[in-house]
Structure formats: structure tokens, C-alpha cells
PDB file of C-alpha atoms in Angstrom:
ATOM      1  CA  THR A   1     -54.039 -26.516  43.343  1.00 95.00           C
ATOM      2  CA  VAL A   2     -57.352 -25.082  44.499  1.00 97.00           C
ATOM      3  CA  LEU A   3     -58.244 -26.595  47.860  1.00 98.00           C
ATOM      4  CA  GLN A   4     -61.655 -24.993  48.352  1.00 98.00           C
ATOM      5  CA  VAL A   5     -63.963 -22.266  47.084  1.00 98.00           C
ATOM      6  CA  GLN A   6     -66.594 -20.569  49.232  1.00 98.00           C
ATOM      7  CA  HIS A   7     -69.172 -18.120  47.910  1.00 97.00           C
ATOM      8  CA  ASN A   8     -71.475 -15.879  49.938  1.00 96.00           C
ATOM      9  CA  GLU A   9     -74.241 -13.521  48.817  1.00 93.00           C
ATOM     10  CA  THR A  10     -75.724 -11.099  51.319  1.00 90.00           C
ATOM     11  CA  LYS A  11     -78.507  -8.653  50.424  1.00 87.00           C
ATOM     12  CA  GLU A  12     -78.748  -5.695  52.775  1.00 84.00           C
ATOM     13  CA  GLY A  13     -78.324  -1.921  52.851  1.00 85.00           C
ATOM     14  CA  ASN A  14     -76.066   0.188  55.065  1.00 89.00           C
ATOM     15  CA  THR A  15     -75.528   3.936  55.296  1.00 90.00           C
ATOM     16  CA  ILE A  16     -71.797   4.413  55.842  1.00 91.00           C
ATOM     17  CA  THR A  17     -70.040   7.052  57.957  1.00 92.00           C
ATOM     18  CA  GLN A  18     -66.686   8.844  57.833  1.00 91.00           C
ATOM     19  CA  SER A  19     -65.065   6.169  60.002  1.00 92.00           C
ATOM     20  CA  TYR A  20     -64.045   2.697  58.820  1.00 94.00           C
ATOM     21  CA  VAL A  21     -66.753   0.298  60.049  1.00 96.00           C
ATOM     22  CA  ASN A  22     -66.947  -3.477  59.571  1.00 97.00           C
ATOM     23  CA  TYR A  23     -70.125  -3.968  57.519  1.00 95.00           C
ATOM     24  CA  HIS A  24     -69.445  -7.500  56.292  1.00 95.00           C
ATOM     25  CA  GLU A  25     -67.569 -10.316  58.039  1.00 97.00           C
ATOM     26  CA  LEU A  26     -67.007 -13.902  56.870  1.00 98.00           C
ATOM     27  CA  ASN A  27     -64.686 -16.742  57.805  1.00 98.00           C
ATOM     28  CA  ILE A  28     -62.924 -19.658  56.162  1.00 98.00           C
ATOM     29  CA  THR A  29     -61.417 -22.780  57.748  1.00 98.00           C
ATOM     30  CA  LEU A  30     -58.038 -23.627  56.250  1.00 98.00           C
ATOM     31  CA  LYS A  31     -57.516 -27.052  54.699  1.00 98.00           C
ATOM     32  CA  SER A  32     -53.714 -26.672  54.549  1.00 97.00           C
ATOM     33  CA  SER A  33     -50.861 -25.056  56.451  1.00 96.00           C
ATOM     34  CA  SER A  34     -49.291 -24.022  53.151  1.00 97.00           C
ATOM     35  CA  SER A  35     -51.853 -21.994  51.244  1.00 98.00           C
ATOM     36  CA  ASP A  36     -52.986 -18.477  50.391  1.00 98.00           C
ATOM     37  CA  ILE A  37     -56.486 -17.017  50.239  1.00 98.00           C
ATOM     38  CA  TYR A  38     -57.718 -15.243  47.121  1.00 98.00           C
ATOM     39  CA  ILE A  39     -60.662 -12.928  47.685  1.00 98.00           C
ATOM     40  CA  SER A  40     -63.103 -11.624  45.080  1.00 98.00           C
ATOM     41  CA  PHE A  41     -65.494  -9.067  46.548  1.00 96.00           C
ATOM     42  CA  THR A  42     -68.232  -7.321  44.560  1.00 92.00           C
ATOM     43  CA  TYR A  43     -70.615  -4.754  46.028  1.00 91.00           C
ATOM     44  CA  GLY A  44     -73.126  -2.194  44.891  1.00 85.00           C
ATOM     45  CA  ILE A  45     -72.869   1.408  46.056  1.00 84.00           C
ATOM     46  CA  ASN A  46     -74.983   4.544  45.880  1.00 82.00           C
ATOM     47  CA  THR A  47     -73.180   7.870  46.258  1.00 82.00           C
ATOM     48  CA  GLY A  48     -76.175  10.107  46.831  1.00 75.00           C
ATOM     49  CA  ASP A  49     -74.847  13.411  45.508  1.00 75.00           C
ATOM     50  CA  ALA A  50     -71.870  15.362  44.159  1.00 69.00           C
ATOM     51  CA  ASN A  51     -68.291  15.354  45.452  1.00 77.00           C
ATOM     52  CA  GLU A  52     -68.487  12.206  47.511  1.00 80.00           C
ATOM     53  CA  GLY A  53     -66.639   8.890  47.419  1.00 81.00           C
ATOM     54  CA  HIS A  54     -65.806   5.911  49.605  1.00 87.00           C
ATOM     55  CA  GLY A  55     -62.994   3.670  50.759  1.00 88.00           C
ATOM     56  CA  LEU A  56     -62.675  -0.049  51.466  1.00 93.00           C
ATOM     57  CA  ARG A  57     -60.254  -1.922  53.667  1.00 95.00           C
ATOM     58  CA  ILE A  58     -60.164  -5.680  54.259  1.00 97.00           C
ATOM     59  CA  TYR A  59     -58.711  -6.891  57.576  1.00 98.00           C
ATOM     60  CA  ARG A  60     -58.020 -10.448  58.815  1.00 98.00           C
ATOM     61  CA  ASN A  61     -58.088 -11.911  62.309  1.00 98.00           C
ATOM     62  CA  ASN A  62     -57.967 -15.420  63.770  1.00 96.00           C
ATOM     63  CA  SER A  63     -61.128 -14.866  65.833  1.00 95.00           C
ATOM     64  CA  ALA A  64     -64.529 -13.319  65.254  1.00 94.00           C
ATOM     65  CA  THR A  65     -65.156  -9.573  65.450  1.00 95.00           C
ATOM     66  CA  VAL A  66     -62.469  -8.233  63.161  1.00 98.00           C
ATOM     67  CA  THR A  67     -61.323  -4.659  63.921  1.00 98.00           C
ATOM     68  CA  THR A  68     -59.005  -2.114  62.300  1.00 97.00           C
ATOM     69  CA  SER A  69     -56.278  -3.155  64.755  1.00 97.00           C
ATOM     70  CA  HIS A  70     -55.983  -6.556  63.050  1.00 98.00           C
ATOM     71  CA  THR A  71     -53.982  -7.486  59.931  1.00 98.00           C
ATOM     72  CA  LEU A  72     -54.692  -5.234  56.941  1.00 97.00           C
ATOM     73  CA  VAL A  73     -55.064  -7.412  53.840  1.00 97.00           C
ATOM     74  CA  THR A  74     -55.757  -4.645  51.317  1.00 95.00           C
ATOM     75  CA  GLU A  75     -56.733  -1.010  50.913  1.00 91.00           C
ATOM     76  CA  PRO A  76     -57.130  -0.873  47.138  1.00 86.00           C
ATOM     77  CA  TYR A  77     -58.339   2.678  46.564  1.00 78.00           C
ATOM     78  CA  LEU A  78     -56.626   6.035  46.226  1.00 71.00           C
ATOM     79  CA  THR A  79     -56.949   8.679  48.908  1.00 74.00           C
ATOM     80  CA  ASP A  80     -56.024  12.345  49.180  1.00 70.00           C
ATOM     81  CA  ASN A  81     -55.870  14.717  52.155  1.00 69.00           C
ATOM     82  CA  THR A  82     -59.699  14.641  52.454  1.00 70.00           C
ATOM     83  CA  GLY A  83     -60.130  10.859  52.299  1.00 67.00           C
ATOM     84  CA  PRO A  84     -60.782   7.883  50.037  1.00 62.00           C
ATOM     85  CA  MET A  85     -61.735   8.550  46.450  1.00 66.00           C
ATOM     86  CA  MET A  86     -63.316   5.365  45.104  1.00 68.00           C
ATOM     87  CA  GLY A  87     -66.419   6.235  43.150  1.00 67.00           C
ATOM     88  CA  TYR A  88     -65.728   9.944  43.582  1.00 66.00           C
ATOM     89  CA  ALA A  89     -68.080  11.754  41.282  1.00 67.00           C
ATOM     90  CA  GLY A  90     -69.321  15.200  40.428  1.00 66.00           C
ATOM     91  CA  ASP A  91     -72.881  13.891  40.604  1.00 66.00           C
ATOM     92  CA  ARG A  92     -74.876  10.992  42.066  1.00 69.00           C
ATOM     93  CA  LEU A  93     -73.295   7.615  41.281  1.00 71.00           C
ATOM     94  CA  MET A  94     -74.926   4.192  41.478  1.00 75.00           C
ATOM     95  CA  THR A  95     -72.514   1.454  40.448  1.00 80.00           C
ATOM     96  CA  THR A  96     -70.884  -1.851  41.307  1.00 82.00           C
ATOM     97  CA  HIS A  97     -67.223  -2.344  42.255  1.00 86.00           C
ATOM     98  CA  THR A  98     -65.169  -5.541  42.333  1.00 91.00           C
ATOM     99  CA  VAL A  99     -61.965  -6.000  44.325  1.00 93.00           C
ATOM    100  CA  ASN A 100     -59.706  -9.006  43.771  1.00 96.00           C
ATOM    101  CA  THR A 101     -56.870  -9.539  46.217  1.00 97.00           C
ATOM    102  CA  LYS A 102     -54.547 -12.187  47.623  1.00 98.00           C
ATOM    103  CA  ASP A 103     -53.876 -12.761  51.320  1.00 98.00           C
ATOM    104  CA  THR A 104     -50.409 -14.313  51.579  1.00 97.00           C
ATOM    105  CA  LEU A 105     -50.475 -16.519  54.657  1.00 97.00           C
ATOM    106  CA  SER A 106     -47.754 -17.855  56.934  1.00 96.00           C
ATOM    107  CA  GLY A 107     -47.765 -19.433  60.375  1.00 96.00           C
ATOM    108  CA  PHE A 108     -51.207 -21.000  60.099  1.00 97.00           C
ATOM    109  CA  SER A 109     -52.242 -24.650  60.314  1.00 97.00           C
ATOM    110  CA  ALA A 110     -54.904 -26.754  58.656  1.00 97.00           C
ATOM    111  CA  GLY A 111     -58.099 -26.309  60.663  1.00 98.00           C
ATOM    112  CA  ASP A 112     -57.362 -22.689  61.641  1.00 98.00           C
ATOM    113  CA  VAL A 113     -60.313 -20.370  61.079  1.00 98.00           C
ATOM    114  CA  LEU A 114     -59.576 -16.992  59.495  1.00 98.00           C
ATOM    115  CA  TYR A 115     -62.062 -14.134  59.775  1.00 98.00           C
ATOM    116  CA  TYR A 116     -62.184 -11.344  57.204  1.00 98.00           C
ATOM    117  CA  GLY A 117     -63.838  -7.987  57.850  1.00 98.00           C
ATOM    118  CA  PHE A 118     -64.836  -5.653  55.022  1.00 97.00           C
ATOM    119  CA  PHE A 119     -64.638  -2.074  56.284  1.00 96.00           C
ATOM    120  CA  PHE A 120     -66.096   0.937  54.489  1.00 93.00           C
ATOM    121  CA  ARG A 121     -66.081   4.674  55.069  1.00 90.00           C
ATOM    122  CA  LYS A 122     -67.355   7.609  53.076  1.00 88.00           C
ATOM    123  CA  ARG A 123     -65.025  10.387  51.967  1.00 85.00           C
ATOM    124  CA  SER A 124     -66.783  13.373  53.546  1.00 84.00           C
ATOM    125  CA  ASN A 125     -70.189  14.605  54.631  1.00 82.00           C
ATOM    126  CA  ASN A 126     -71.119  15.851  51.142  1.00 80.00           C
ATOM    127  CA  ALA A 127     -73.715  13.109  50.604  1.00 81.00           C
ATOM    128  CA  THR A 128     -75.266   9.910  51.920  1.00 85.00           C
ATOM    129  CA  VAL A 129     -73.413   6.802  50.771  1.00 85.00           C
ATOM    130  CA  THR A 130     -75.051   3.378  50.991  1.00 85.00           C
ATOM    131  CA  ILE A 131     -73.594  -0.102  50.460  1.00 87.00           C
ATOM    132  CA  PRO A 132     -74.828  -2.379  49.001  1.00 82.00           C
ATOM    133  CA  ASN A 133     -77.049   0.005  47.130  1.00 68.00           C
ATOM    134  CA  PRO A 134     -80.578  -0.382  48.629  1.00 64.00           C
ATOM    135  CA  ASP A 135     -82.113   1.498  45.666  1.00 64.00           C
ATOM    136  CA  VAL A 136     -81.449  -1.585  43.544  1.00 61.00           C
ATOM    137  CA  THR A 137     -83.504  -4.636  44.510  1.00 60.00           C
ATOM    138  CA  ASP A 138     -80.781  -7.174  43.804  1.00 62.00           C
ATOM    139  CA  SER A 139     -77.798  -5.293  45.187  1.00 77.00           C
ATOM    140  CA  ALA A 140     -75.631  -7.408  47.441  1.00 87.00           C
ATOM    141  CA  PHE A 141     -72.239  -8.178  48.866  1.00 92.00           C
ATOM    142  CA  LEU A 142     -70.875 -11.026  46.698  1.00 93.00           C
ATOM    143  CA  THR A 143     -67.822 -12.634  48.263  1.00 97.00           C
ATOM    144  CA  THR A 144     -65.733 -15.552  47.026  1.00 98.00           C
ATOM    145  CA  PHE A 145     -62.839 -17.047  48.989  1.00 98.00           C
ATOM    146  CA  MET A 146     -60.496 -19.459  47.221  1.00 98.00           C
ATOM    147  CA  GLU A 147     -57.842 -21.340  49.178  1.00 98.00           C
ATOM    148  CA  VAL A 148     -54.901 -22.184  46.907  1.00 98.00           C
ATOM    149  CA  GLN A 149     -52.008 -24.497  47.786  1.00 96.00           C
ATOM    150  CA  LYS A 150     -48.582 -22.791  47.639  1.00 93.00           C
TER     151      LYS A 150
END
């Protein structure tokens, strides 16, 4: 049973670095102590030149200001000894990516607020990488949370 669905659209532009930084943070208030959160996250990206890529990690915390020391929900992309390889290209790449993941919860109560941070980093210093892609007028972070009863 779906208990709630929340959707957020944020238009902005960020130049990412080689460290994981929280560029997008949202929260959801649980309606049940026995549920999971499904996350659908779509974002535009501009990899400005050859041999560059990016990585994404989603972390959860039970208070605002999520950091990389909190609970890792997902790190969906491949990496090698240089770094993350999502969108890795031999030339400039402007595209959109969608990540769908499930956060399996335990030990929470109805009314608890969960905060999710969306952390990005670029692979190397080969090129400028921007998220969402500011070269496209309608580029955005599109985030949907769905709380589902277990």
C-alpha cells in the first residue's frame, strides 16, 4: 500500500568538484513505523569535455544537514581507480540520468522525519561538470519519494 508520494522539482546549476558534496537535500515525514521509501531521482548533467564522468551517492539522516558520515542509501555507479564513471565520455556529454532506489527502513516511528542528501563528485579535473545542466533552460533535479507499507 502506498502511504504517500512527494514530488520536488528544483531548477538550479552547480559546478561539482572531486569531493562528494551535498547539492540537493529533501526530507519526508513517515506515516508508518513499518514502511520503506522508494526514491526516483532524475537530473541533468553537462560533462564539459573529454574523459570526464561523475558519481552520485544518496545518504540518509534523521536530522537536517546530511553528510557522508550518515547512512549510505545507494551508490549506483561504477568506479575504477581514478573515480566514478557515470556519464564517462570521450567528448562533451549533455544528458539526463535517472536513479531509482529503495531505502529499507527499520527502527523508525510514524512522525519521524528522514532527510536525504544527494551527493555528487566529478571523476577528475579533465573538465567542468555541472548538475543540473545550466546550459539547458529546463534542467532540474526531479525527486519523487514514495512511502510504501511493508
